[in-house]
Structure formats: C-alpha cells, structure tokens
Short mmCIF file of C-alpha atoms in Angstrom, two decimals:
data_model
loop_
_atom_site.label_atom_id
_atom_site.label_comp_id
_atom_site.label_asym_id
_atom_site.label_seq_id
_atom_site.Cartn_x
_atom_site.Cartn_y
_atom_site.Cartn_z
CA UNK H 1 101.41 170.78 45.23
CA UNK H 2 98.98 168.77 47.29
CA UNK H 3 96.27 171.27 46.35
CA UNK H 4 96.46 170.04 42.73
CA UNK H 5 95.29 166.56 43.79
CA UNK H 6 91.59 165.76 43.94
CA UNK H 7 89.95 164.31 47.02
CA UNK H 8 89.40 161.06 45.15
CA UNK H 9 93.15 160.75 44.46
CA UNK H 10 93.96 161.51 48.10
CA UNK H 11 91.43 158.94 49.28
CA UNK H 12 92.80 156.29 46.89
CA UNK H 13 96.35 156.82 48.15
CA UNK H 14 95.27 156.85 51.79
CA UNK H 15 93.36 153.59 51.32
CA UNK H 16 96.37 152.04 49.57
CA UNK H 17 98.80 153.10 52.30
CA UNK H 18 96.52 151.90 55.10
CA UNK H 19 95.85 148.51 53.50
CA UNK H 20 99.49 147.82 52.55
CA UNK H 21 101.67 149.23 55.38
CA UNK H 22 105.38 148.68 54.72
CA UNK H 23 108.70 150.43 55.14
CA UNK H 24 109.93 149.19 51.76
CA UNK H 25 107.12 149.74 49.23
CA UNK H 26 107.33 147.75 45.97
CA UNK H 27 107.76 149.53 42.66
CA UNK H 28 104.10 149.27 41.62
CA UNK H 29 103.07 150.82 44.94
CA UNK H 30 105.55 153.67 44.50
CA UNK H 31 104.32 154.27 40.97
CA UNK H 32 100.68 154.33 42.08
CA UNK H 33 101.37 156.88 44.83
CA UNK H 34 103.56 158.98 42.51
CA UNK H 35 100.84 159.19 39.87
CA UNK H 36 98.20 160.19 42.41
CA UNK H 37 100.09 162.70 44.56
CA UNK H 38 103.00 165.10 44.14
CA UNK H 39 106.43 164.08 45.42
CA UNK H 40 107.99 165.27 48.64
CA UNK H 41 111.56 165.05 49.83
CA UNK H 42 110.66 163.38 53.12
CA UNK H 43 109.42 160.21 51.40
CA UNK H 44 111.49 157.06 51.80
CA UNK H 45 111.76 156.28 48.10
CA UNK H 46 113.41 158.42 45.41
CA UNK H 47 111.36 160.93 43.44
CA UNK H 48 112.06 159.14 40.14
CA UNK H 49 108.42 158.42 39.40
CA UNK H 50 107.06 161.90 40.05
CA UNK H 51 104.59 163.38 37.61
CA UNK H 52 106.54 166.62 37.46
CA UNK H 53 109.91 165.00 36.80
CA UNK H 54 111.72 166.98 34.13
CA UNK H 55 115.25 167.86 33.11
CA UNK H 56 115.60 169.63 36.46
CA UNK H 57 115.08 166.34 38.31
CA UNK H 58 118.81 165.91 38.99
CA UNK H 59 118.89 168.55 41.78
CA UNK H 60 115.70 166.99 43.20
CA UNK H 61 117.41 163.59 43.36
CA UNK H 62 120.47 165.11 45.01
CA UNK H 63 118.30 166.87 47.59
CA UNK H 64 116.42 163.63 48.28
CA UNK H 65 119.66 161.64 48.64
CA UNK H 66 121.12 164.25 50.99
CA UNK H 67 117.94 164.27 53.11
CA UNK H 68 118.08 160.45 53.36
CA UNK H 69 121.72 160.65 54.39
CA UNK H 70 120.93 163.19 57.12
CA UNK H 71 118.06 161.01 58.42
CA UNK H 72 120.33 157.99 58.76
CA UNK H 73 123.19 159.96 60.28
CA UNK H 74 120.87 161.45 62.91
CA UNK H 75 119.80 157.91 63.94
CA UNK H 76 123.39 156.55 63.76
CA UNK H 77 122.26 154.03 61.13
CA UNK H 78 119.66 152.41 63.41
CA UNK H 79 116.20 151.65 61.95
CA UNK H 80 113.45 154.19 62.44
CA UNK H 81 111.30 153.39 65.46
CA UNK H 82 108.24 155.16 66.77
CA UNK H 83 105.83 154.81 69.69
CA UNK H 84 104.22 151.89 67.82
CA UNK H 85 107.56 150.08 67.85
CA UNK H 86 107.38 149.84 71.63
CA UNK H 87 103.91 148.20 71.63
CA UNK H 88 104.33 144.56 70.59
CA UNK H 89 100.68 143.66 71.29
CA UNK H 90 99.24 146.28 68.93
CA UNK H 91 97.29 145.13 65.88
CA UNK H 92 98.66 145.13 63.24
CA UNK H 93 102.07 144.49 64.81
CA UNK H 94 104.75 147.14 64.25
CA UNK H 95 107.01 146.72 61.24
CA UNK H 96 110.21 147.36 63.22
CA UNK H 97 110.35 146.59 66.94
CA UNK H 98 112.27 149.00 69.13
CA UNK H 99 115.52 147.84 70.70
CA UNK H 100 114.87 145.75 73.80
CA UNK H 101 111.24 144.92 72.93
CA UNK H 102 110.44 141.28 72.37
CA UNK H 103 108.03 140.01 69.76
CA UNK H 104 104.49 139.48 71.09
CA UNK H 105 103.48 135.97 72.10
CA UNK H 106 99.72 135.54 72.23
CA UNK H 107 99.33 132.61 74.63
CA UNK H 108 97.52 133.24 77.92
CA UNK H 109 100.54 132.41 80.05
CA UNK H 110 102.93 134.50 77.90
CA UNK H 111 100.71 137.59 78.20
CA UNK H 112 100.46 137.12 81.99
CA UNK H 113 104.26 136.90 82.25
CA UNK H 114 104.62 140.03 80.07
CA UNK H 115 102.31 142.03 82.37
CA UNK H 116 104.11 140.85 85.51
CA UNK H 117 107.47 141.73 83.97
CA UNK H 118 106.18 145.23 83.16
CA UNK H 119 104.80 145.69 86.68
CA UNK H 120 108.05 144.54 88.34
CA UNK H 121 110.12 146.98 86.31
CA UNK H 122 111.85 149.72 88.27
CA UNK H 123 110.23 153.15 88.05
CA UNK H 124 111.91 155.98 86.19
CA UNK H 125 113.71 158.52 88.31
CA UNK H 126 116.80 158.89 90.43
CA UNK H 127 117.60 156.82 93.51
CA UNK H 128 118.09 159.73 95.91
CA UNK H 129 117.11 159.38 99.52
CA UNK H 130 113.86 161.38 99.92
CA UNK H 131 115.17 163.07 103.08
CA UNK H 132 117.91 164.89 101.16
CA UNK H 133 115.71 167.11 98.92
CA UNK H 134 113.64 168.06 101.98
CA UNK H 135 116.44 168.43 104.51
CA UNK H 136 118.97 170.46 102.49
CA UNK H 137 116.73 173.44 101.60
CA UNK H 138 115.42 173.56 105.18
CA UNK H 139 118.96 173.54 106.58
CA UNK H 140 119.93 176.40 104.27
CA UNK H 141 116.93 178.43 105.39
CA UNK H 142 117.73 177.66 109.00
CA UNK H 143 121.32 178.86 108.44
CA UNK H 144 120.09 182.19 107.07
CA UNK H 145 117.94 182.61 110.17
CA UNK H 146 120.99 182.68 112.43
CA UNK H 147 123.56 184.18 110.09
CA UNK H 148 122.99 187.80 109.20
CA UNK H 149 124.92 188.59 106.03
CA UNK H 150 124.15 192.33 106.26
CA UNK H 151 124.49 193.53 109.83
CA UNK H 152 122.25 196.43 110.80
CA UNK H 153 124.74 197.98 113.28
CA UNK H 154 127.48 199.79 111.50
CA UNK H 155 129.39 200.84 114.60
#
C-alpha cells in the first residue's frame, strides 16, 4: 500500500519522475521506483521488480499484461496523448505529439505564422444558417396559435 511508504520515499520518487520524464523508463529507473513505492497495475512497466513479489506474482503479471492489452485496444494501438500533446510550445516539450500537431519551431517568424494559422482556423460548431433555429420554433408556435387540436365546441 502507499500508506506503507514514508514521505521521504514518496518525495524521492516524485523528484526522480519530475527530473527524468519519459514514457519508456530505463531498468535502473524502474528498479528505483519499485524499491521506493508499491506496485500498481496501471503502471507502464511490468511489476517484476516489486518489493512484494512472491510466488503469487504470476497472477499479478497476467493482470498487468491484460490491463496493458485493454489500454492499447481502447486506443486502437495509437500512442497515448494528453492535453500536453496538443501544446507544442510548452516547456519541456511533450514526449508524444498529438496527431496533426507539428513540432514547435522557436524562430520569431515561425511563431507568428503559428499564431496566424491558429487564428484563421474555422470555429467549432455546425454550419447551419442562424435563421433556421430561430424561425422553425417560432413557426411551430404560430401554427399552434391558429390550429386548435382540442376544439371546445362538442356540438
């Protein structure tokens, strides 16, 4: 459990992860994190190096492998992207750029062109004539004014 770790261990791991961000951690990094913190199934590397690895580690490995399979199937095999992947000018740059995002170029002219391209982009939404959403409900209300579905005279 995470409660078994001391604050010093948590701080060491946090410092390590923040100073060496990567999607494919090397073996020494995995070993360091595994010795400091307990293992979880949502990690990207197998729970081979866990402190609590015992003879019952085979079901843990199967669970981890199945969870990795489900993650990849849900993304159709595409790399994991997040909100950072869509921000090429963020520091440090994202590890995996989202599809359709170009790598950041830091020259003055390139940044100006990037901003103009973003400003010229079409807005999100549908291309419906603005008269239609106003006119149709008003016409329906107007129809109900003249058409009486329940007549009051029953003669």
